[in-house]
Short mmCIF file of C-alpha atoms and ligand atoms in Angstrom, two decimals:
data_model
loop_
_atom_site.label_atom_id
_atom_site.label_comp_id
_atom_site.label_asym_id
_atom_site.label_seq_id
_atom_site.Cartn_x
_atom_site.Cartn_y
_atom_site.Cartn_z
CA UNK A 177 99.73 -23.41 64.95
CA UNK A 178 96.07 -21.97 65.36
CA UNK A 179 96.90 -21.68 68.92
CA UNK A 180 100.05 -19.82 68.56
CA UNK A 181 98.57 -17.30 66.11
CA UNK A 182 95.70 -16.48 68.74
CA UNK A 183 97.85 -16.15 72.09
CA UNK A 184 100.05 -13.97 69.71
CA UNK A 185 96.88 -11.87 68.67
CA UNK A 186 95.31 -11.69 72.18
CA UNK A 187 98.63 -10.27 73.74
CA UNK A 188 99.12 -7.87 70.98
CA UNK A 189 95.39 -6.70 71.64
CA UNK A 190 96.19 -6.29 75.31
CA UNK A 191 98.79 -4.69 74.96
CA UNK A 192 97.22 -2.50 72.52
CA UNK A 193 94.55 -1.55 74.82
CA UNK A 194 96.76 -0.51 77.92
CA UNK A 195 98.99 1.87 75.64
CA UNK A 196 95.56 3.54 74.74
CA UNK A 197 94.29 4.14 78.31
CA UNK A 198 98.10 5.24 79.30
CA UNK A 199 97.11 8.71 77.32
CA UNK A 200 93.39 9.50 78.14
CA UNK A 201 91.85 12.58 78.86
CA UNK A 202 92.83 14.09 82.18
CA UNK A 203 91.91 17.15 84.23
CA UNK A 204 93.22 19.09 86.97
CA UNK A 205 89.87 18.39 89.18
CA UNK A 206 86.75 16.60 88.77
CA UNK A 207 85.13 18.80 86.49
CA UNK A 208 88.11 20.40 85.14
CA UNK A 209 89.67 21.29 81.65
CA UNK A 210 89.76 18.36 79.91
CA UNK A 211 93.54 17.81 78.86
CA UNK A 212 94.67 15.29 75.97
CA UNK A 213 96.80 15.27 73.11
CA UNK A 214 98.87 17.52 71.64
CA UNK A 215 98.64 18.65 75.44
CA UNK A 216 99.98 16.70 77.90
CA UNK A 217 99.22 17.18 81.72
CA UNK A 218 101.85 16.30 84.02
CA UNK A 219 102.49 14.37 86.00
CA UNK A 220 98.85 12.63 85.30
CA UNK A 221 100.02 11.65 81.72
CA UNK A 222 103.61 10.53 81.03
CA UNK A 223 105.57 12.91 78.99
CA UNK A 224 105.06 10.76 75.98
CA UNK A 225 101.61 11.20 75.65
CA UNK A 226 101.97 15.22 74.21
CA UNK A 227 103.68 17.01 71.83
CA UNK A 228 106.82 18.84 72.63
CA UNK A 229 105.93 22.21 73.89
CA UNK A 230 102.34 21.42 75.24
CA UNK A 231 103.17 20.29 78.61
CA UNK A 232 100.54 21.69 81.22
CA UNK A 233 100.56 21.88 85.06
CA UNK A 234 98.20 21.94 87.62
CA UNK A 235 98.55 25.46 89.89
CA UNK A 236 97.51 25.30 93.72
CA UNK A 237 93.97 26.26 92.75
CA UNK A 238 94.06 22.95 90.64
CA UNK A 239 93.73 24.97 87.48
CA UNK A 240 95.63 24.15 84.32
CA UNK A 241 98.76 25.77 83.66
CA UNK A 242 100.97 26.72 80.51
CA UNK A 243 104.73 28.09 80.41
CA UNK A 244 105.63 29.69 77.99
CA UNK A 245 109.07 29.70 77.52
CA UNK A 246 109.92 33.83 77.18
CA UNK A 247 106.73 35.08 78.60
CA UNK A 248 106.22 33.03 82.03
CA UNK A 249 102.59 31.07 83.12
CA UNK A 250 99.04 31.54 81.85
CA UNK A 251 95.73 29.95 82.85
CA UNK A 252 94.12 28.07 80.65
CA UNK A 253 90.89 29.20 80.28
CA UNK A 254 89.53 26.67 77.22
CA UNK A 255 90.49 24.65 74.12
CA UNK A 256 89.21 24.10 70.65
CA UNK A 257 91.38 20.62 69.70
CA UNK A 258 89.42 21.09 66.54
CA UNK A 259 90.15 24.81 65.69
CA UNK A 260 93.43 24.08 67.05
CA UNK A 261 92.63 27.28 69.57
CA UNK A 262 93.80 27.79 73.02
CA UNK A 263 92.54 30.92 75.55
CA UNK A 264 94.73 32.12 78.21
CA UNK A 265 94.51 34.42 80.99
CA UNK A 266 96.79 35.88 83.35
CA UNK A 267 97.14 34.28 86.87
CA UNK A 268 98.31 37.65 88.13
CA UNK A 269 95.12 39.61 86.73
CA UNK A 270 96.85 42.46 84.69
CA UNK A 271 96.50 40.51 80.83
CA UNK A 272 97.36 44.29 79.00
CA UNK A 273 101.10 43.99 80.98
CA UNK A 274 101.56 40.61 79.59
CA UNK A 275 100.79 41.39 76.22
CA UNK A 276 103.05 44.35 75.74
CA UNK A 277 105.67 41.76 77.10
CA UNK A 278 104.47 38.76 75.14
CA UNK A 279 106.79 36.86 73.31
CA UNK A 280 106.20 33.21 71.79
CA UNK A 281 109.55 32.52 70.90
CA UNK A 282 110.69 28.83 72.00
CA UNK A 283 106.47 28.13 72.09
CA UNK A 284 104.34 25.72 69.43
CA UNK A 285 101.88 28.93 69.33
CA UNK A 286 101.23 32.20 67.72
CA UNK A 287 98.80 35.13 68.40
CA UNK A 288 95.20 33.95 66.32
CA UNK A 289 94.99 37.97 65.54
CA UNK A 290 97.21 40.79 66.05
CA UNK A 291 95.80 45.23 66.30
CA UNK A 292 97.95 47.95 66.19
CA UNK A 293 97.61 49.53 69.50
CA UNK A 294 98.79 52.72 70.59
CA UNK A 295 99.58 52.84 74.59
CA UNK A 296 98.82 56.20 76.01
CA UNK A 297 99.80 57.66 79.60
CA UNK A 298 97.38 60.54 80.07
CA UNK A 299 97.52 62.69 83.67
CA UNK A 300 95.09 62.30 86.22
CA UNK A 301 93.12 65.29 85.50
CA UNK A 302 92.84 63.85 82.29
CA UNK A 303 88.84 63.57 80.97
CA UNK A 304 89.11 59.50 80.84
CA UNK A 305 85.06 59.63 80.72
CA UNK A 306 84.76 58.15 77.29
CA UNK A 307 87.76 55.86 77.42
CA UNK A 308 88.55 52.45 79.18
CA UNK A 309 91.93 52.89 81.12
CA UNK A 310 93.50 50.38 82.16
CA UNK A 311 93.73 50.06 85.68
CA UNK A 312 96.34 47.96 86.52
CA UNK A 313 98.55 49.79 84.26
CA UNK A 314 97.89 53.30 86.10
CA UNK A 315 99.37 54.38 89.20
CA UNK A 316 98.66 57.54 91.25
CA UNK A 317 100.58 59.96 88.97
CA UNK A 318 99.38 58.60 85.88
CA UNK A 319 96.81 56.96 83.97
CA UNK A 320 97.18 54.50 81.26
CA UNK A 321 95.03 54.18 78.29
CA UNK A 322 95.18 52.28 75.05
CA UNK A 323 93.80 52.69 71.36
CA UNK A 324 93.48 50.97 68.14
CA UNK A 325 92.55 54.52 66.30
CA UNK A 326 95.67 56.50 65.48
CA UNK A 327 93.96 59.66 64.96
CA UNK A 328 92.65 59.49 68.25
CA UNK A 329 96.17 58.81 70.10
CA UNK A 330 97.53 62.15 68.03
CA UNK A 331 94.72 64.08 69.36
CA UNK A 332 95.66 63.87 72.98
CA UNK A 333 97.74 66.72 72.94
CA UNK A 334 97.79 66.45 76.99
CA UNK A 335 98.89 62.45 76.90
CA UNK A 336 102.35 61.03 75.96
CA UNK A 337 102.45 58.43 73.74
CA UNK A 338 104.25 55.49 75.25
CA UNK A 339 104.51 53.13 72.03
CA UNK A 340 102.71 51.93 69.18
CA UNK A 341 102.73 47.92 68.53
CA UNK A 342 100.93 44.81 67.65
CA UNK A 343 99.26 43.82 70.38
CA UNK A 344 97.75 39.97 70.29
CA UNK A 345 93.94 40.37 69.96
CA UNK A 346 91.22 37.77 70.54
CA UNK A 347 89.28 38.82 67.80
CA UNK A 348 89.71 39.93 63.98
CA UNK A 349 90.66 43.17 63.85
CA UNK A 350 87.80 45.59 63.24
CA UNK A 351 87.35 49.19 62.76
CA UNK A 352 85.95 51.37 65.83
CA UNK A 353 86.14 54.47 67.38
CA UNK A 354 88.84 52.85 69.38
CA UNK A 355 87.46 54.22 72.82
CA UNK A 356 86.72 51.10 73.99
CA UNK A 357 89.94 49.18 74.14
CA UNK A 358 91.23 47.57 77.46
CA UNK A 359 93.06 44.66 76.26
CA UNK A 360 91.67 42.92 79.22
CA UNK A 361 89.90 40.25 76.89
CA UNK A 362 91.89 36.69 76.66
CA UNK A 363 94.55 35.69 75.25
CA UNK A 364 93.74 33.82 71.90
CA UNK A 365 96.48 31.59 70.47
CA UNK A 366 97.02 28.81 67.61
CA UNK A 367 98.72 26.45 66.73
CA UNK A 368 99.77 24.72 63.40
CA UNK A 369 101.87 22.00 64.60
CA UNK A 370 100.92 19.01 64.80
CA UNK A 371 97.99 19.43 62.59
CA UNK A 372 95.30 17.24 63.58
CA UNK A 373 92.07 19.05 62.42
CA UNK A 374 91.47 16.64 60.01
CA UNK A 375 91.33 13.79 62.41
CA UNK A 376 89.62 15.76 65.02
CA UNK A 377 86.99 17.21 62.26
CA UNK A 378 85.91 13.55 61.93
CA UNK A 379 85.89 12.63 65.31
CA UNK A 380 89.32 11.10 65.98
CA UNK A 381 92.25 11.77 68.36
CA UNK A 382 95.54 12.29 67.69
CA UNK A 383 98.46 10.56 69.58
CA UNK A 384 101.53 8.81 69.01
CA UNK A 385 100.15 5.69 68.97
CA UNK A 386 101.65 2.95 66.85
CA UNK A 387 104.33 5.45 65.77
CA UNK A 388 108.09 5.22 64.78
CA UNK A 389 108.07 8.25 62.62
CA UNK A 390 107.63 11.07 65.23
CA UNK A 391 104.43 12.22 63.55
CA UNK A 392 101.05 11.55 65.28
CA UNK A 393 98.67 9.09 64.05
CA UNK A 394 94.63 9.64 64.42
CA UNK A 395 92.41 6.92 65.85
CA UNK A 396 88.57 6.87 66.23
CA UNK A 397 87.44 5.86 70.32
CA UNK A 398 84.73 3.59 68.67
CA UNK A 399 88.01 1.12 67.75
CA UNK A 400 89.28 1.48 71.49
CA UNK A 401 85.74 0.09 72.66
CA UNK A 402 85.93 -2.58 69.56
CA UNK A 403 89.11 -3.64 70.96
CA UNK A 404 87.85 -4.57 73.88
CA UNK A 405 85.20 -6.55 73.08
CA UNK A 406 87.67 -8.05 70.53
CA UNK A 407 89.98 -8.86 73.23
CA UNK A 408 86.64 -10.49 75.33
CA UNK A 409 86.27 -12.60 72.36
CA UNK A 410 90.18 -13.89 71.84
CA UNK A 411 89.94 -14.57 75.89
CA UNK A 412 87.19 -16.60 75.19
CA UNK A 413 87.98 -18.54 72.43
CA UNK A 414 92.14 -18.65 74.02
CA UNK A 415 91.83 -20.17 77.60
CA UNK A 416 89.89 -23.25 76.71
CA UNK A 417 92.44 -23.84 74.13
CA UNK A 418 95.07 -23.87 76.46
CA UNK A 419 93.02 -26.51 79.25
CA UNK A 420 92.10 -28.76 76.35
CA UNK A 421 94.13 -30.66 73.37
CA UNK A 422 94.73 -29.15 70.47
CA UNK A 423 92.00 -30.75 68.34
CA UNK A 424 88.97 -29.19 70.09
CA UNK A 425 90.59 -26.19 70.61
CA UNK A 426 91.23 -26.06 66.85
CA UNK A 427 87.29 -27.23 66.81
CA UNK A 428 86.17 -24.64 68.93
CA UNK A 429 87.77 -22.36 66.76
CA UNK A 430 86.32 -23.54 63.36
CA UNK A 431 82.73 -23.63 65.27
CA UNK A 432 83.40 -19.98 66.74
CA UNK A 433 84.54 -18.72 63.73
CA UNK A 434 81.01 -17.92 61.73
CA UNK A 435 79.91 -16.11 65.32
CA UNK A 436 83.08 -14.08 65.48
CA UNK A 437 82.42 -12.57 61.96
CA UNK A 438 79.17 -11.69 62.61
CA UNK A 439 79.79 -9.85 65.84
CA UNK A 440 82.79 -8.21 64.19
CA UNK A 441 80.85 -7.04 61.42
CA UNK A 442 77.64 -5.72 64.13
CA UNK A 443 80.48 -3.81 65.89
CA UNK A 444 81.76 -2.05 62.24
CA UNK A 445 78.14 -1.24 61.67
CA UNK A 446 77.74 0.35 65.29
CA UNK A 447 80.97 2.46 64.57
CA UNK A 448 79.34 4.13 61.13
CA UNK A 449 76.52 4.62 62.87
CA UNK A 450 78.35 6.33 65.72
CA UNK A 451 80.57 8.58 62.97
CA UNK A 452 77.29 9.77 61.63
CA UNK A 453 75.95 11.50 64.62
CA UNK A 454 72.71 11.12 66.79
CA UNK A 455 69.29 11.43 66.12
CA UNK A 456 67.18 14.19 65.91
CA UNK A 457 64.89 12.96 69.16
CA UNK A 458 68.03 12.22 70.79
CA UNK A 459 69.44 15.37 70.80
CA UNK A 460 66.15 17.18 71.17
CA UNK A 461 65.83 15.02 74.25
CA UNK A 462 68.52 17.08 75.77
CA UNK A 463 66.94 19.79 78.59
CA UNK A 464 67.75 23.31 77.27
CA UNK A 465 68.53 25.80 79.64
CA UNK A 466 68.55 30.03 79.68
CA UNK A 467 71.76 31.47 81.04
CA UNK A 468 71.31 33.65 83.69
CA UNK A 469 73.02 37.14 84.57
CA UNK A 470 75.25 35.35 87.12
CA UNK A 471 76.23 32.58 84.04
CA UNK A 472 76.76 30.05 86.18
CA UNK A 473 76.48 27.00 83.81
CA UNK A 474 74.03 24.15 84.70
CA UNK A 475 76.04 21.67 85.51
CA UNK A 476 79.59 20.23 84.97
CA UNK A 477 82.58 22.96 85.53
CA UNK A 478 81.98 26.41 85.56
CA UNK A 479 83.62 27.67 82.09
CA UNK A 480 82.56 30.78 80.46
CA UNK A 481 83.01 29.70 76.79
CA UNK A 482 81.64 27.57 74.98
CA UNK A 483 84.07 25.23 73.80
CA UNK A 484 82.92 24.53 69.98
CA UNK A 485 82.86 28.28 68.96
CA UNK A 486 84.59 29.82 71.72
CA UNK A 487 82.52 32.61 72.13
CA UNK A 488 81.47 33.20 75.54
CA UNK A 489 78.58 32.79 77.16
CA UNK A 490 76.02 35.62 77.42
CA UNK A 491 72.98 36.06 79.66
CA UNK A 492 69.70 34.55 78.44
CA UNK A 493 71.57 32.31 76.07
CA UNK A 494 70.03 28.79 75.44
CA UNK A 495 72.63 26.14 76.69
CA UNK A 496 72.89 22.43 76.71
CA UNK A 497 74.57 20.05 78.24
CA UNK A 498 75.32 16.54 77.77
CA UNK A 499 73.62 14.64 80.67
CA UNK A 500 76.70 11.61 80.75
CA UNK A 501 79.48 14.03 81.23
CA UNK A 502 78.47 17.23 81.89
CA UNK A 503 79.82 19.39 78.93
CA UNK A 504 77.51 22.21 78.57
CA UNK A 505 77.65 24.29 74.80
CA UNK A 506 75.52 26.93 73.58
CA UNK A 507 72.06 24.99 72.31
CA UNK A 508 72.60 25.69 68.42
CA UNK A 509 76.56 24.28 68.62
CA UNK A 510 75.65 21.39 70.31
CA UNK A 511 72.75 20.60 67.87
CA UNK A 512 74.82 21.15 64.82
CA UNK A 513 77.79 19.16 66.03
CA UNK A 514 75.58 15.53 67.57
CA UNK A 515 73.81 15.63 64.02
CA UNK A 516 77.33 15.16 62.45
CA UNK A 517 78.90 13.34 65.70
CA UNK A 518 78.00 10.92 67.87
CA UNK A 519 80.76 11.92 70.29
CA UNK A 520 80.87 14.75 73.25
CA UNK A 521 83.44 17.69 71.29
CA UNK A 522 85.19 17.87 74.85
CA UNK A 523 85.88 14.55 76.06
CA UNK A 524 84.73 12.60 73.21
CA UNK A 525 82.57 10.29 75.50
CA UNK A 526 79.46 8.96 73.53
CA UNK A 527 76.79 11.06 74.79
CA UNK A 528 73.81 8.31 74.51
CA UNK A 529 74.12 5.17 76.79
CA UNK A 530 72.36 3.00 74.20
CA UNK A 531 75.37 3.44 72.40
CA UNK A 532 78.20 2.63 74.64
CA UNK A 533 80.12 -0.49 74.24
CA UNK A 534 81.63 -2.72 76.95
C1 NAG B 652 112.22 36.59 72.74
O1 NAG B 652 113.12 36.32 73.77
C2 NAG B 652 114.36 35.72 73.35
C3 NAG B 652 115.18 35.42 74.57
O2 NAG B 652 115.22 36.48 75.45
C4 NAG B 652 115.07 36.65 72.37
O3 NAG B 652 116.25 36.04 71.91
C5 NAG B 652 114.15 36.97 71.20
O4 NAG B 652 114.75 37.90 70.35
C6 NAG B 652 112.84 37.50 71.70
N1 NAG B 652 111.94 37.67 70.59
C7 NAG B 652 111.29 38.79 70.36
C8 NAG B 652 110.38 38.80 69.19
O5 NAG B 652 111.38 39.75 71.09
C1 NAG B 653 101.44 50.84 64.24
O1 NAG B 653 101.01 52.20 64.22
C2 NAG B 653 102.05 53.14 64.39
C3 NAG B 653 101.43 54.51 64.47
O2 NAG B 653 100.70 54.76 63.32
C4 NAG B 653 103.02 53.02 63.24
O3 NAG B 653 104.09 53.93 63.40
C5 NAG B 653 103.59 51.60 63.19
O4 NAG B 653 104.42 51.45 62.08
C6 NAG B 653 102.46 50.59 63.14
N1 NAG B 653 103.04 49.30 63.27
C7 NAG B 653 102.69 48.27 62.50
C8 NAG B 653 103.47 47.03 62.73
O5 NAG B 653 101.81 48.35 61.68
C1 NAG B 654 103.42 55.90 87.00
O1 NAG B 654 103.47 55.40 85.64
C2 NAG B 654 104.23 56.22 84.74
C3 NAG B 654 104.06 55.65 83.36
O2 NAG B 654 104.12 54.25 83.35
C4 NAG B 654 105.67 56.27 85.21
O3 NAG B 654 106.43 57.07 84.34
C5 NAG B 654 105.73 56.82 86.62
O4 NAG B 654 107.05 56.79 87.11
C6 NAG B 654 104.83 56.02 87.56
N1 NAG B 654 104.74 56.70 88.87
C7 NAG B 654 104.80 56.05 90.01
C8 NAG B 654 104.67 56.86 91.24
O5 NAG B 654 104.95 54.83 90.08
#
């Protein structure tokens, strides 16, 4: 009876960790983008591991790609699974063309911000001086300029006004002179659906796990690791049940039983400790390094934002990076974040080896 019960819990907890390593973070090279749920990156991760409407590609360049059903491919340039926040760029370089022609129809996204932009084509021996035209807009009869200031598109008597729309915007609107607007920036988007800030805010992942309902579950990657060690433990105690009789195996069990609660209840203590972040020498352990002009990160891959606030990176900026996987941050997010988490924001690796369980 004993017996049955554990070969039934062993091959549950096999099972259970195989489905979990089916859907781990992937990337499109080495040090790429790393892509997990709601995303999906195929054909590294079966279809099953996203959410409908998340599937990414790899280009040529082995970059990640979206689609977007109405509006074609962008680049993903970085992703906040916390802020639920995804940056694009265009593949074909001209990001103001794609915008006037966005539309997210048929897409899990929206536009984070939206400005009402006035699109101006001005001749060529327009004064363009104090303005930011956009080049790949103009052509050799015309020159194309846009602004968010409506007084200023009515004052150039000598340009035509093409249209007047919301434009998305990767950044709260704000009030300028509206000389300085290329629309060249990224492309921020959001998305509400499925809504796993919660989980992610406390260090979880969302997938669809252990789910008949369609809805994503969270889990916590400390209970992946526990599982394992679980699973150690019902080999263990399982396979000299099977080569002996039934009464010591059933003694072996009763004997084992005291040491199995104990190491069960060390691995529960390990996990709080890892959901409360890292220590204050730990973290200041961590080299700091000054951007350059060239910002050419450290180490790791060569993004230009920093993935917990998603501002990017300036020169002479203090950055960090975490020395087991490479993820660099600006110095002050990364602080904040390992005081609350134990866990790398990117790839959710536990940054200090003392703390890694096989
Ligand atoms: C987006 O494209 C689809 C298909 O062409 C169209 O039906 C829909 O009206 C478009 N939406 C907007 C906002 O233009
Ligand atoms: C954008 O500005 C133009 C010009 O002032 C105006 O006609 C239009 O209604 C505005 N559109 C929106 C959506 O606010
Ligand atoms: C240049 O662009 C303007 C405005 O987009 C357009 O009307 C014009 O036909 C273009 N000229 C050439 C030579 O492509």
């Amino acid at each position: 009876m004993d017996i049955a019960i554990l070969f039934l819990v062993h091959f549950l907890l096999i099972a259970g960790t195989y489905s979990a390593n089916d859907c781990q973070s992937s990337a499109c090279d080495y040090y790429g983008l790393p892509i997990r749920f709601p995303f999906q990156l195929s054909p590294q991760q079966p279809q099953s591991c996203g959410y409908p409407g998340f599937n990414v590609h790899c280009n040529n360049q082995r970059k990640p790609v979206v689609n977007l059903p109405y509006s074609g491919d962008f680049l993903i340039k970085s992703i906040s699974y916390r802020k639920q926040l995804v940056k694009l760029h265009d593949p074909y370089k001209c990001l103001p063309k794609r915008l006037l022609e966005l539309n997210l129809s048929g897409s899990p996204f929206k536009a984070a911000y939206y400005q009402n932009y006035t699109l101006l084509s001005c001749p060529l021996d327009f004064d363009t001086s104090r303005f930011t035209t956009i080049a790949c807009l103009s052509n050799s009869t015309s020159r194309i300029l846009a602004t968010s200031s409506v007084s200023l598109a009515n004052s150039l008597t000598t340009c035509k006004i093409i249209r007047s729309s919301l434009i998305p915007v990767s950044r709260p609107p704000q009030d300028n002179d509206g000389l300085s607007s290329d629309l060249s920036d990224d492309l921020l988007l959001k998305w509400s659906i499925p809504n796993c800030d919660q989980c992610e805010e406390n260090g979880g992942i969302c997938n669809f796990r252990n789910t008949t309902s369609g809805q994503p579950t969270c889990s916590h990657q400390s209970k992946t690791g526990a599982i394992h060690v679980f699973r150690i433990i019902a080999l263990c105690v399982t396979v000299p049940a099977i080569a002996t009789s039934i009464i010591i195996a059933t003694f072996i069990c009763f004997t084992r039983g005291p040491d199995f609660n104990r190491q069960e209840a060390e691995l529960a203590l390990q996990s709080v400790n890892e959901s409360q972040g890292l220590d204050e020498s730990t973290i200041e352990s961590y080299t700091k390094v000054i951007i350059g002009e060239s910002r050419r990160l450290p180490a790791g891959p060569n993004d230009i934002t920093c993935p917990i606030c998603l501002s990017d990176y300036h020169a002479n900026e203090t950055l960090k990076c975490i020395p087991e996987c490479q993820h660099c941050f600006h110095s002050e997010c990364i602080d904040e974040w390992l005081r609350r988490k134990g866990t790398c924001p990117v790839c959710r690796n536990s940054p200090s080896p003392a703390r890694v369980i096989t």
